[in-house]
PDB file of C-alpha atoms in Angstrom:
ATOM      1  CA  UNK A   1      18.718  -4.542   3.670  1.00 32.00           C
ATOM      2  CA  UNK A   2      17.293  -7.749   2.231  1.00 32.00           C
ATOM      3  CA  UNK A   3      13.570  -8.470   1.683  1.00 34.00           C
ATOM      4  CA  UNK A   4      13.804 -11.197   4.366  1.00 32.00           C
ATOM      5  CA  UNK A   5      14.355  -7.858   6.218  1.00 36.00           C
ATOM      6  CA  UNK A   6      11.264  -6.161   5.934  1.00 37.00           C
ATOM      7  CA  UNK A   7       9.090  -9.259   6.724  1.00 35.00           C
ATOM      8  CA  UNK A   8       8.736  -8.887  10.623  1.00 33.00           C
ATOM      9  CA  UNK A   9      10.155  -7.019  13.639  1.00 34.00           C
ATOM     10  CA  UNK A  10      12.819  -8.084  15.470  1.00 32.00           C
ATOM     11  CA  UNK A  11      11.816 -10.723  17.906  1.00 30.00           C
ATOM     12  CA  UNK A  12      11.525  -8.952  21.548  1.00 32.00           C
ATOM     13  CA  UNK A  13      12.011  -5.356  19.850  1.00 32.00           C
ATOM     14  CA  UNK A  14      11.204  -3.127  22.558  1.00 31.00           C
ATOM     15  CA  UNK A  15       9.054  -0.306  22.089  1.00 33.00           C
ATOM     16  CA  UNK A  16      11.729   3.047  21.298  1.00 33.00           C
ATOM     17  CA  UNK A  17      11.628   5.707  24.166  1.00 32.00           C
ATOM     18  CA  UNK A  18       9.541   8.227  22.214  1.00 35.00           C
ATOM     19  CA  UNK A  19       6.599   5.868  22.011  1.00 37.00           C
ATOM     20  CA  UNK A  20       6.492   5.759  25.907  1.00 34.00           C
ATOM     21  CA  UNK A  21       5.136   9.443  25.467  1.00 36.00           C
ATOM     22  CA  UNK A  22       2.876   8.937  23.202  1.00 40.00           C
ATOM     23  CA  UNK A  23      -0.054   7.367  26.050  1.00 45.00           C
ATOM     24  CA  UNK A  24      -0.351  10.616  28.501  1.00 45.00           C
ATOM     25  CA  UNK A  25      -1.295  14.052  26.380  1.00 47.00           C
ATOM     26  CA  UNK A  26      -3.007  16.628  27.784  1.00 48.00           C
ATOM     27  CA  UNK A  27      -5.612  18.134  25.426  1.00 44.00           C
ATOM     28  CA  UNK A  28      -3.450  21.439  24.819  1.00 47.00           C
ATOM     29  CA  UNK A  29      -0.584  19.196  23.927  1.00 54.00           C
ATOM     30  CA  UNK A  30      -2.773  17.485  21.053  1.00 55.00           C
ATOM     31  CA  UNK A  31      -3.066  17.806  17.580  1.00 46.00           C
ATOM     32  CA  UNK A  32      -6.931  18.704  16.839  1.00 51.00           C
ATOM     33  CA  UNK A  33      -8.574  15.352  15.955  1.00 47.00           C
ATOM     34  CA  UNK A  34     -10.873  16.327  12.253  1.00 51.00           C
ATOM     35  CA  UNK A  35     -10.482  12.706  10.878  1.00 52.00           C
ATOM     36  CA  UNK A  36      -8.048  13.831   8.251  1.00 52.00           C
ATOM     37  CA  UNK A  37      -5.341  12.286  10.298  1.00 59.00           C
ATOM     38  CA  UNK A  38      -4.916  10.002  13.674  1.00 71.00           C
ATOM     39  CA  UNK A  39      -3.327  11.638  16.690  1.00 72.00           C
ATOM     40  CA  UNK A  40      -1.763   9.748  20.068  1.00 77.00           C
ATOM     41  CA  UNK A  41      -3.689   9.844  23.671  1.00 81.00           C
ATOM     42  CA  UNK A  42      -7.355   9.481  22.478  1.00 85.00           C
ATOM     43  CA  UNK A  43      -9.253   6.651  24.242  1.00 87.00           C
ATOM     44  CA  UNK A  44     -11.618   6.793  21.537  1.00 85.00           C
ATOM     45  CA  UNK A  45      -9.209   6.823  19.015  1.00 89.00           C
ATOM     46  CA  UNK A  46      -6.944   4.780  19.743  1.00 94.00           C
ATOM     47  CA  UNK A  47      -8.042   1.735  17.854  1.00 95.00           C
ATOM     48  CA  UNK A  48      -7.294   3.818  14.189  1.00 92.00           C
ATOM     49  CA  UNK A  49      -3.475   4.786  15.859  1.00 94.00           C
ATOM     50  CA  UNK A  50      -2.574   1.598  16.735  1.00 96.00           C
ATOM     51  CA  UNK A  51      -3.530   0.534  13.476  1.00 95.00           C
ATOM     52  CA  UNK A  52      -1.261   3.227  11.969  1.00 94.00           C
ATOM     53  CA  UNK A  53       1.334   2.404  14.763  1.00 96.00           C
ATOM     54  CA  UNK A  54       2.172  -1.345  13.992  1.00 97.00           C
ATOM     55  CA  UNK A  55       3.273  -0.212  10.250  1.00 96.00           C
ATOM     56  CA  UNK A  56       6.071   1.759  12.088  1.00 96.00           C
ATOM     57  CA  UNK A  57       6.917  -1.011  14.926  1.00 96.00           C
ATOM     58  CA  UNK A  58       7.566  -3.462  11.340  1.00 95.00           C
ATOM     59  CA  UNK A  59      10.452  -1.294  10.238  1.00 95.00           C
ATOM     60  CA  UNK A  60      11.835   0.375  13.238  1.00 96.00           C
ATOM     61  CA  UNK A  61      15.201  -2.013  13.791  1.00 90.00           C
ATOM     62  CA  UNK A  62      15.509  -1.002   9.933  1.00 92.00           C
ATOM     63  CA  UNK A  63      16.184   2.270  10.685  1.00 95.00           C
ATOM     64  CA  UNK A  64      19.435   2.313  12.587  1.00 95.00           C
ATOM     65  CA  UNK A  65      21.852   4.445  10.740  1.00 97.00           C
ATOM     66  CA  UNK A  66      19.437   4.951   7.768  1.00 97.00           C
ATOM     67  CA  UNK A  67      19.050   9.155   6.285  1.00 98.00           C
ATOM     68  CA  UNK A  68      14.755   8.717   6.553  1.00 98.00           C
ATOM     69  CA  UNK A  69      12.209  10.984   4.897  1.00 98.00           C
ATOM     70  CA  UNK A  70       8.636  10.993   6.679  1.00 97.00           C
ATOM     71  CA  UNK A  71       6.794  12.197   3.501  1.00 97.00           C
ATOM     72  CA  UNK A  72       3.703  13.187   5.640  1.00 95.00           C
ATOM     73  CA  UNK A  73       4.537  13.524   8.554  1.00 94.00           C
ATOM     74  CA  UNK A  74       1.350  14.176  10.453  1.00 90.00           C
ATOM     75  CA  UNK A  75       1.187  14.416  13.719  1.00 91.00           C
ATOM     76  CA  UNK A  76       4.659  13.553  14.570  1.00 94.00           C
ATOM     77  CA  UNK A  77       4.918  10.497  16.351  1.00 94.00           C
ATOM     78  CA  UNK A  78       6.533   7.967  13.852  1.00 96.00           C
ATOM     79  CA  UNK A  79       9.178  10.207  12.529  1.00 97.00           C
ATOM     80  CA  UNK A  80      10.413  10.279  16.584  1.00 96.00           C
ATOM     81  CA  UNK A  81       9.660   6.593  16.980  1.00 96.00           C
ATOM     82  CA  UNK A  82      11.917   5.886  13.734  1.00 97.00           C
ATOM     83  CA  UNK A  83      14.422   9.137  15.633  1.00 97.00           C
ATOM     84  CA  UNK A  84      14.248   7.053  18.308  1.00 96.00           C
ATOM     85  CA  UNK A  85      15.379   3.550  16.837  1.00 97.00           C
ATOM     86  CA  UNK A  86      19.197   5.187  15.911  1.00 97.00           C
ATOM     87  CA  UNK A  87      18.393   6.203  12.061  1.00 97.00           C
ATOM     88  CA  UNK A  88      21.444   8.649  10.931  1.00 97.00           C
ATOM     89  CA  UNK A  89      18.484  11.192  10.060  1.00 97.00           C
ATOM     90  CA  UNK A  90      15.376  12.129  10.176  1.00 97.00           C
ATOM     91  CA  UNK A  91      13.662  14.947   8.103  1.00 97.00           C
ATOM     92  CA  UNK A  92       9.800  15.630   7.909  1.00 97.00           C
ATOM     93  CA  UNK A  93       8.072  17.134   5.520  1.00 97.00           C
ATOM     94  CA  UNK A  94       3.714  17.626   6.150  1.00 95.00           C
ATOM     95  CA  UNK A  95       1.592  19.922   4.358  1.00 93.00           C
ATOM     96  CA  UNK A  96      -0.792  21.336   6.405  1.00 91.00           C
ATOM     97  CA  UNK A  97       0.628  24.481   8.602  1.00 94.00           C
ATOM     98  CA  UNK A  98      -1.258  23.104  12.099  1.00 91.00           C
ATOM     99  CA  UNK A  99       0.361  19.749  11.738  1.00 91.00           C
ATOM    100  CA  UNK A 100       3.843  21.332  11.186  1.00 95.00           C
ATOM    101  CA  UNK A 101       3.350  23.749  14.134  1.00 94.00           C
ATOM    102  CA  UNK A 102       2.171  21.097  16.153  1.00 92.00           C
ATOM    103  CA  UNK A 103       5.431  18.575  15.427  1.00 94.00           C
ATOM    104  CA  UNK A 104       8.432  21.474  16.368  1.00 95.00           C
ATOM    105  CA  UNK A 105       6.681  22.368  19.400  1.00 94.00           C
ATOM    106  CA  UNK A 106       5.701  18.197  20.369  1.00 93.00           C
ATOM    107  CA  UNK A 107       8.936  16.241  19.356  1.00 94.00           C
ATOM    108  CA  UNK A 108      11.689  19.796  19.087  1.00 93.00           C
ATOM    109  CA  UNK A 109      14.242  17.537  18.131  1.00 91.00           C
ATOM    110  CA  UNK A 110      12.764  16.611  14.865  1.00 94.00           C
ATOM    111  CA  UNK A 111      13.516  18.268  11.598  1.00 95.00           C
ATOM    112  CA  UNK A 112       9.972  19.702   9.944  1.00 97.00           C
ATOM    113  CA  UNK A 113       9.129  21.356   7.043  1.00 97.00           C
ATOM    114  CA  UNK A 114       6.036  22.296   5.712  1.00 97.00           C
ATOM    115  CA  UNK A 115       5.641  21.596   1.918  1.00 95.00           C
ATOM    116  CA  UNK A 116       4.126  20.033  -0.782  1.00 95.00           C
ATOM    117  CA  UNK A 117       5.035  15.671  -1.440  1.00 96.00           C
ATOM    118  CA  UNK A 118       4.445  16.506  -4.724  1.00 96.00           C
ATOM    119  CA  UNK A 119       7.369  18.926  -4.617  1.00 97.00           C
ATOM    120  CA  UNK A 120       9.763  17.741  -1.820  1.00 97.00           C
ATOM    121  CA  UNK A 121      12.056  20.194  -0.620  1.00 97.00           C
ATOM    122  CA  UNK A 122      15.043  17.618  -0.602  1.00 97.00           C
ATOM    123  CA  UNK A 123      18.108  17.381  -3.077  1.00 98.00           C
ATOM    124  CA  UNK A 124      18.437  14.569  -5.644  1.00 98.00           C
ATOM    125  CA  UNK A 125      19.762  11.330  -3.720  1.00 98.00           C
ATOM    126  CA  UNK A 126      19.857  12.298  -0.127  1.00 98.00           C
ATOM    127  CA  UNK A 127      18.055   9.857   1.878  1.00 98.00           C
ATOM    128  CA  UNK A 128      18.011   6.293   2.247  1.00 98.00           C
ATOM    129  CA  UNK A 129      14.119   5.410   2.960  1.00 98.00           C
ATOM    130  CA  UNK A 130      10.829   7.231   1.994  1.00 98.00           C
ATOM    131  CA  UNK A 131       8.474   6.502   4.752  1.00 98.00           C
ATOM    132  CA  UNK A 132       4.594   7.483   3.682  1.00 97.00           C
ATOM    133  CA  UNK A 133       2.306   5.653   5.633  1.00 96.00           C
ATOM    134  CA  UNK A 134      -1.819   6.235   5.779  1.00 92.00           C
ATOM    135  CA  UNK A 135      -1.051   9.473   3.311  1.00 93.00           C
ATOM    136  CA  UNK A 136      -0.716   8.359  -0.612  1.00 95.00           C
ATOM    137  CA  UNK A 137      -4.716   8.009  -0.451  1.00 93.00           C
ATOM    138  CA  UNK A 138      -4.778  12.159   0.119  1.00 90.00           C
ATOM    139  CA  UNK A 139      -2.690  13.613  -2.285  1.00 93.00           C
ATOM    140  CA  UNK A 140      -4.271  14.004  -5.971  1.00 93.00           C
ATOM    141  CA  UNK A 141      -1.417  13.392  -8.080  1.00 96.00           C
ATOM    142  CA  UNK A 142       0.325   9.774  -6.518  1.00 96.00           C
ATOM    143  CA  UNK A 143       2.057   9.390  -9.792  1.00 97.00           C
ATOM    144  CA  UNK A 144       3.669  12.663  -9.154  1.00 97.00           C
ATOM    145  CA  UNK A 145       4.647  11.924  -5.336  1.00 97.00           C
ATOM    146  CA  UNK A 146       5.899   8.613  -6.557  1.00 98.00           C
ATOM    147  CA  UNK A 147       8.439  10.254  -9.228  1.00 98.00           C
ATOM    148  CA  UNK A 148       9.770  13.055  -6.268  1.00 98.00           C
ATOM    149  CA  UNK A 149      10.452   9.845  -4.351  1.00 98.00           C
ATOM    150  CA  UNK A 150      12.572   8.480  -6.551  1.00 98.00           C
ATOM    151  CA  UNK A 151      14.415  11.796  -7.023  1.00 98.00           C
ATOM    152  CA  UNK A 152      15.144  12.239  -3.428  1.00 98.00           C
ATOM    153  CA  UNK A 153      15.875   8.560  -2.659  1.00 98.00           C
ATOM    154  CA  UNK A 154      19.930   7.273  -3.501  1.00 98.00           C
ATOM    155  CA  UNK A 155      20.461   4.068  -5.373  1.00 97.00           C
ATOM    156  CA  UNK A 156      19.162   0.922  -3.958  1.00 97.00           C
ATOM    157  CA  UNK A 157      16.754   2.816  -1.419  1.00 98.00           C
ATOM    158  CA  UNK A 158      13.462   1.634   0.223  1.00 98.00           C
ATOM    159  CA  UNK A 159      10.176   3.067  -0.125  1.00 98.00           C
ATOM    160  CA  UNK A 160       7.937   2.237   2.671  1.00 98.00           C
ATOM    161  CA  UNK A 161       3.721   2.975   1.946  1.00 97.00           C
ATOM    162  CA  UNK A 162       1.317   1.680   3.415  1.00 96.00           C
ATOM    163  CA  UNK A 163      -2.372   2.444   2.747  1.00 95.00           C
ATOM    164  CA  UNK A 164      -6.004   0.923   3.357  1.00 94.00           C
ATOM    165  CA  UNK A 165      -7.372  -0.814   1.265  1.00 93.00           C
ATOM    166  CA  UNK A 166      -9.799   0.142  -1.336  1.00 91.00           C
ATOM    167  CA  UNK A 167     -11.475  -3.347  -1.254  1.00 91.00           C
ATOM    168  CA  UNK A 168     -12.235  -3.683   2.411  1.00 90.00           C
ATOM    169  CA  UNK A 169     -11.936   0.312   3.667  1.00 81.00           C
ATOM    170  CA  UNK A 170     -14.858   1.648   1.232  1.00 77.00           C
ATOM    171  CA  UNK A 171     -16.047  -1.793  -0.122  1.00 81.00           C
ATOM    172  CA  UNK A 172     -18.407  -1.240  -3.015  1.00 73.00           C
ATOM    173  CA  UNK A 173     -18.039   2.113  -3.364  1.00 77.00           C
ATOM    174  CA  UNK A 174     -16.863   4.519  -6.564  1.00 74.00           C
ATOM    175  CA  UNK A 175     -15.919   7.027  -4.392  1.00 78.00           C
ATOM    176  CA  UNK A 176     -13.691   6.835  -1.132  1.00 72.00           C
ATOM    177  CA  UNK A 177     -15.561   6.755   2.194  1.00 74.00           C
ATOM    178  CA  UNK A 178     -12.938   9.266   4.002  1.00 70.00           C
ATOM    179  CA  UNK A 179     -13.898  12.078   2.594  1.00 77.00           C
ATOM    180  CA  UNK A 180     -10.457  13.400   3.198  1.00 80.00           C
ATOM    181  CA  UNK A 181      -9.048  10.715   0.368  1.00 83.00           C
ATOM    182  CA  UNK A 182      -8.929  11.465  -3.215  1.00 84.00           C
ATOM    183  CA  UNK A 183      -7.853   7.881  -4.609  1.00 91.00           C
ATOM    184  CA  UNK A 184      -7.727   4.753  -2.290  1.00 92.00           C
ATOM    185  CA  UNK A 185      -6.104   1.885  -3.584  1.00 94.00           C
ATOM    186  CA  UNK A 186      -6.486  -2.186  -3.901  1.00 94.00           C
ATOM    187  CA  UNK A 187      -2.917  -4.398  -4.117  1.00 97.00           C
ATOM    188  CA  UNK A 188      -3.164  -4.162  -7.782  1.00 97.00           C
ATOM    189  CA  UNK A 189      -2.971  -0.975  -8.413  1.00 96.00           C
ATOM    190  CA  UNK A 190      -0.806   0.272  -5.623  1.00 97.00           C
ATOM    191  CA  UNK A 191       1.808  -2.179  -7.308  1.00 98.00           C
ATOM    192  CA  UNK A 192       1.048  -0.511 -10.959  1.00 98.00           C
ATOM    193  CA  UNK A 193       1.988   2.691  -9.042  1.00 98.00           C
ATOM    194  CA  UNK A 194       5.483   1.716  -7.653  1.00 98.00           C
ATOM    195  CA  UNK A 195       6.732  -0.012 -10.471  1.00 98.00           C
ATOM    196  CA  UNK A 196       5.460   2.447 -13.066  1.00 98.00           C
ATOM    197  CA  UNK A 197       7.262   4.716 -10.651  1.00 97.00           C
ATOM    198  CA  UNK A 198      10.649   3.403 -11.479  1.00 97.00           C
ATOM    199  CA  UNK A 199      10.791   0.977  -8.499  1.00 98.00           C
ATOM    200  CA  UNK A 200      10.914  -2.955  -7.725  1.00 98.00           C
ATOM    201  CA  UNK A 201       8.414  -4.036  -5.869  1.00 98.00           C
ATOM    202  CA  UNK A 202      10.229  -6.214  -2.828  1.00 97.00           C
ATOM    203  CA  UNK A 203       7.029  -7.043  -0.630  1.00 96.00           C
ATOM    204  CA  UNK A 204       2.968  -6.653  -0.510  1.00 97.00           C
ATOM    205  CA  UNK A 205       2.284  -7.022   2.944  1.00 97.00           C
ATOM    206  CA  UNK A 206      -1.279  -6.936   4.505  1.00 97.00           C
ATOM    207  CA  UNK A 207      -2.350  -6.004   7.740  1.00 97.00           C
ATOM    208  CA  UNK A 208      -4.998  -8.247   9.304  1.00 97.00           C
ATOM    209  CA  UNK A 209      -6.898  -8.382  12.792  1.00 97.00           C
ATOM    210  CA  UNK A 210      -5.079 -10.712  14.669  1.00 98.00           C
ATOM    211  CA  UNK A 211      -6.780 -13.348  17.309  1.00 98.00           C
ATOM    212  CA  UNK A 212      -7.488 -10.783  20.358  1.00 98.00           C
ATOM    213  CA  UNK A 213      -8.604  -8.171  17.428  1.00 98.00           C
ATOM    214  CA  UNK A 214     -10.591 -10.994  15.902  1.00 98.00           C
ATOM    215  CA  UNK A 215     -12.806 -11.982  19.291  1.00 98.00           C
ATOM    216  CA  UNK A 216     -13.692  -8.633  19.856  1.00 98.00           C
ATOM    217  CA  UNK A 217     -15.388  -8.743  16.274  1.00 97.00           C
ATOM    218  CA  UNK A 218     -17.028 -11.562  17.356  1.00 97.00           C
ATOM    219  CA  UNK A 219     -17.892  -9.549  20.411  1.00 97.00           C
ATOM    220  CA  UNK A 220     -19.335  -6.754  18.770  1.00 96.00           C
ATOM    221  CA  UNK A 221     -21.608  -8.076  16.221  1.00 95.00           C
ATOM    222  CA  UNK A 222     -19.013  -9.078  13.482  1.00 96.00           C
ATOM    223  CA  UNK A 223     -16.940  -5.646  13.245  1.00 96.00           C
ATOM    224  CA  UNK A 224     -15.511  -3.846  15.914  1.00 96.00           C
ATOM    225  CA  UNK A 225     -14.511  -0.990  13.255  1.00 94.00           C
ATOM    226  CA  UNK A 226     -18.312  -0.741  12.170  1.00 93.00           C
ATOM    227  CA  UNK A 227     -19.217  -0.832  15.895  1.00 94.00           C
ATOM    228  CA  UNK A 228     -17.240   2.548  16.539  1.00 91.00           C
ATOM    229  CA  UNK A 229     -18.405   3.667  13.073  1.00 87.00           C
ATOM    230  CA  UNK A 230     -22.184   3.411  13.980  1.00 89.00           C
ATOM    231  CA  UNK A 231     -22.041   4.978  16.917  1.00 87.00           C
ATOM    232  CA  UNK A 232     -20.175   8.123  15.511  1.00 80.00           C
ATOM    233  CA  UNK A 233     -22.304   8.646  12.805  1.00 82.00           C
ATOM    234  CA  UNK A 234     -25.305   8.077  14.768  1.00 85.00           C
ATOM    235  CA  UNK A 235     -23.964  10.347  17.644  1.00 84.00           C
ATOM    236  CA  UNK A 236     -24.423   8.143  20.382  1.00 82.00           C
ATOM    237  CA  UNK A 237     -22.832   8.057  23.369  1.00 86.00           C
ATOM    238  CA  UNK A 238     -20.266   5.184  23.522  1.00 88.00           C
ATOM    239  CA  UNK A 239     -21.045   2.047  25.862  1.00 89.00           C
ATOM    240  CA  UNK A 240     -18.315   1.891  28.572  1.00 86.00           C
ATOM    241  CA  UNK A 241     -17.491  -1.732  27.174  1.00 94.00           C
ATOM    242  CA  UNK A 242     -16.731  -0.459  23.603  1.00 95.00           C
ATOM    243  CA  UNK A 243     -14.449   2.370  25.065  1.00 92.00           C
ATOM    244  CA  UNK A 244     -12.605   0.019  27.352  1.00 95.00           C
ATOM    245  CA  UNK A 245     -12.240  -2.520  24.250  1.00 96.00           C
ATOM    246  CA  UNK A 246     -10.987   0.241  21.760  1.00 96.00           C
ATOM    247  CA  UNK A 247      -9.037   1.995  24.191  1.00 95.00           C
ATOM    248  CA  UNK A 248      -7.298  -1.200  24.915  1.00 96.00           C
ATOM    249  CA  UNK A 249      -5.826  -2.208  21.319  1.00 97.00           C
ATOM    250  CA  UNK A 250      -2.275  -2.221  21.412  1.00 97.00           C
ATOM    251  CA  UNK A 251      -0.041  -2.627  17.704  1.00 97.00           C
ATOM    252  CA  UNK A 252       0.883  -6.194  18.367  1.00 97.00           C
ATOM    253  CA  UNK A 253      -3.157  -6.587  18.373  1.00 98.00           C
ATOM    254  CA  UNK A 254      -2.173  -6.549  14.402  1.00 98.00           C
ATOM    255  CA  UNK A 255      -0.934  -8.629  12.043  1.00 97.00           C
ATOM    256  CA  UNK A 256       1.441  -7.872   9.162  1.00 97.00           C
ATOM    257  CA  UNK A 257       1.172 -10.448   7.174  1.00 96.00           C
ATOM    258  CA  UNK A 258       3.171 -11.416   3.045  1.00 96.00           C
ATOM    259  CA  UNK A 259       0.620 -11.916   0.689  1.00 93.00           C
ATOM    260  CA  UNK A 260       2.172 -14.985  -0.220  1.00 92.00           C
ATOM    261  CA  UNK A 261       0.667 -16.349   2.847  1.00 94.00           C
ATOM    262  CA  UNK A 262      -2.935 -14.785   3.166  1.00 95.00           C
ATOM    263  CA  UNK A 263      -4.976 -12.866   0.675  1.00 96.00           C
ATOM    264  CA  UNK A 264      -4.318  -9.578   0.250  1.00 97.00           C
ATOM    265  CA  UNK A 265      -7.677  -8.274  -0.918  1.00 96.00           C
ATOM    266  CA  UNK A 266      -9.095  -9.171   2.953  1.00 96.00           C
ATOM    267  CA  UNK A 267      -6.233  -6.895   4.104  1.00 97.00           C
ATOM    268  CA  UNK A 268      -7.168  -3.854   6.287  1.00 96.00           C
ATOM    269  CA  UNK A 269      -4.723  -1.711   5.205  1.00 96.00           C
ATOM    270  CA  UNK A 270      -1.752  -2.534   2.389  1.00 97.00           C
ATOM    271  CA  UNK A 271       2.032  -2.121   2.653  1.00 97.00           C
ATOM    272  CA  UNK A 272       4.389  -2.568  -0.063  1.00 97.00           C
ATOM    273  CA  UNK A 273       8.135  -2.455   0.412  1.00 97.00           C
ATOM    274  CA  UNK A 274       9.915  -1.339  -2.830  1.00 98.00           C
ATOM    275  CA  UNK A 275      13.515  -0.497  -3.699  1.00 98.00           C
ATOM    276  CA  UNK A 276      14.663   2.303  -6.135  1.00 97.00           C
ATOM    277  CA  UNK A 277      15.789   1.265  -9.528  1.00 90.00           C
TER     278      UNK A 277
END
């Protein structure tokens, strides 16, 4: 896998079979939405997984015949969408109990296991990728989770994070927004992380509005993500337009971008690429 790899998706990559499932849940089929964590099949939420989504769309045609580790594992639906794409393996690993229920009963095909990323239950050099996306800005101890990665990853493996960023998620702020995150992160010191880790960093990509994403700012007073945010804390009811906007984001609505070629710091969320030492 060269770096040139990991800059884009394969041109006309079509979307794996378990993401066709991932539009149509009834409510007992879904993951209870606390804002810890995005879930599939929300109208109103849909904006915040599509955003999560497009990090797995960059890396699926990566995966094919790849041992993968979802460190976080969540809901469920990227560790099927990477199952999905032909990857030799995939094992899950998700702290919270609910989440780990949730995933063997959704996607039974899937190997889960509930424990801690600061303790992986995985042997020394038996997977190929680390995939942790939206989940290093929980855990308390990143150094730690950075270290079991490198344990559990063979020579020459990727790690795949991807985070938001400090600078434009909870801009101006000492403390994170989420109250669900411990430490968010800007470029800078997510890259101090990995290579302190015992990693080369291969890639700091940033993911960016793209043009459609971009109007509907422009549409709704300058931020669509502040637009959903003031009506949620306010308690409003939505406007039908700003559910039919939101609810109509798609991943390719994103761009993943080098930061070579646009500033990272005006990145939504980060995503470095690195390979183990």
């Amino acid at each position: 896998m060269t770096d040139a790899d990991l800059g884009s998706p394969a041109p006309g990559t079509p979307a794996p079979a378990g993401a066709a499932g991932l539009e149509a849940l009834d409510t007992d089929q879904q993951l209870a939405l606390t804002g810890e964590r995005t879930v599939p099949g929300i109208p109103a939420e849909n904006y915040w997984f599509r955003r999560h989504e497009i990090a797995y769309l960059h890396i699926l045609d990566r995966c094919a015949g790849r041992d993968v580790l979802e460190a976080g594992s969540g809901e469920g639906y990227g560790a099927v969408m990477i199952a999905d794409a032909g990857a030799s393996s995939v094992v899950c690993v998700d702290y919270d109990a609910a989440a780990v229920e949730h995933t063997r009963r959704r996607y039974p095909g899937l190997i889960v296991h509930q424990g801690n990323l600061v303790d992986l239950p995985l042997a020394d050099g038996s997977v190929d990728m680390v995939v942790n996306f939206q989940v290093i800005e929980h855990l308390w101890d990143q150094a730690k989770f950075i270290d079991e990665c490198r344990r559990v990853l063979r020579p020459g493996g990727r790690l795949l994070i991807s985070t938001p960023n400090r600078i434009t998620f909870s801009p101006g702020r000492d403390t994170p927004l989420n109250p669900f995150h411990t430490r968010e992160l800007n470029a800078a010191e997510l890259t101090e992380l990995i290579v302190e880790g015992g990693f080369t960093l291969d890639a700091m990509l940033g993911v960016h509005h793209g043009p459609r994403l971009q109007a509907l700012d422009e549409k709704w007073g300058g931020s669509l993500i502040d637009a959903q945010i003031a009506r949620a804390l306010a308690g409003e009811p939505w406007p039908d337009g700003l559910v039919d906007d939101v609810a109509g984001v798609v991943a390719e609505d994103f761009d993943v971008v080098d930061a070579r070629e646009r500033d990272i710091d005006a990145s939504l969320d980060l995503f470095a690429v690195a390979t183990r030492d």
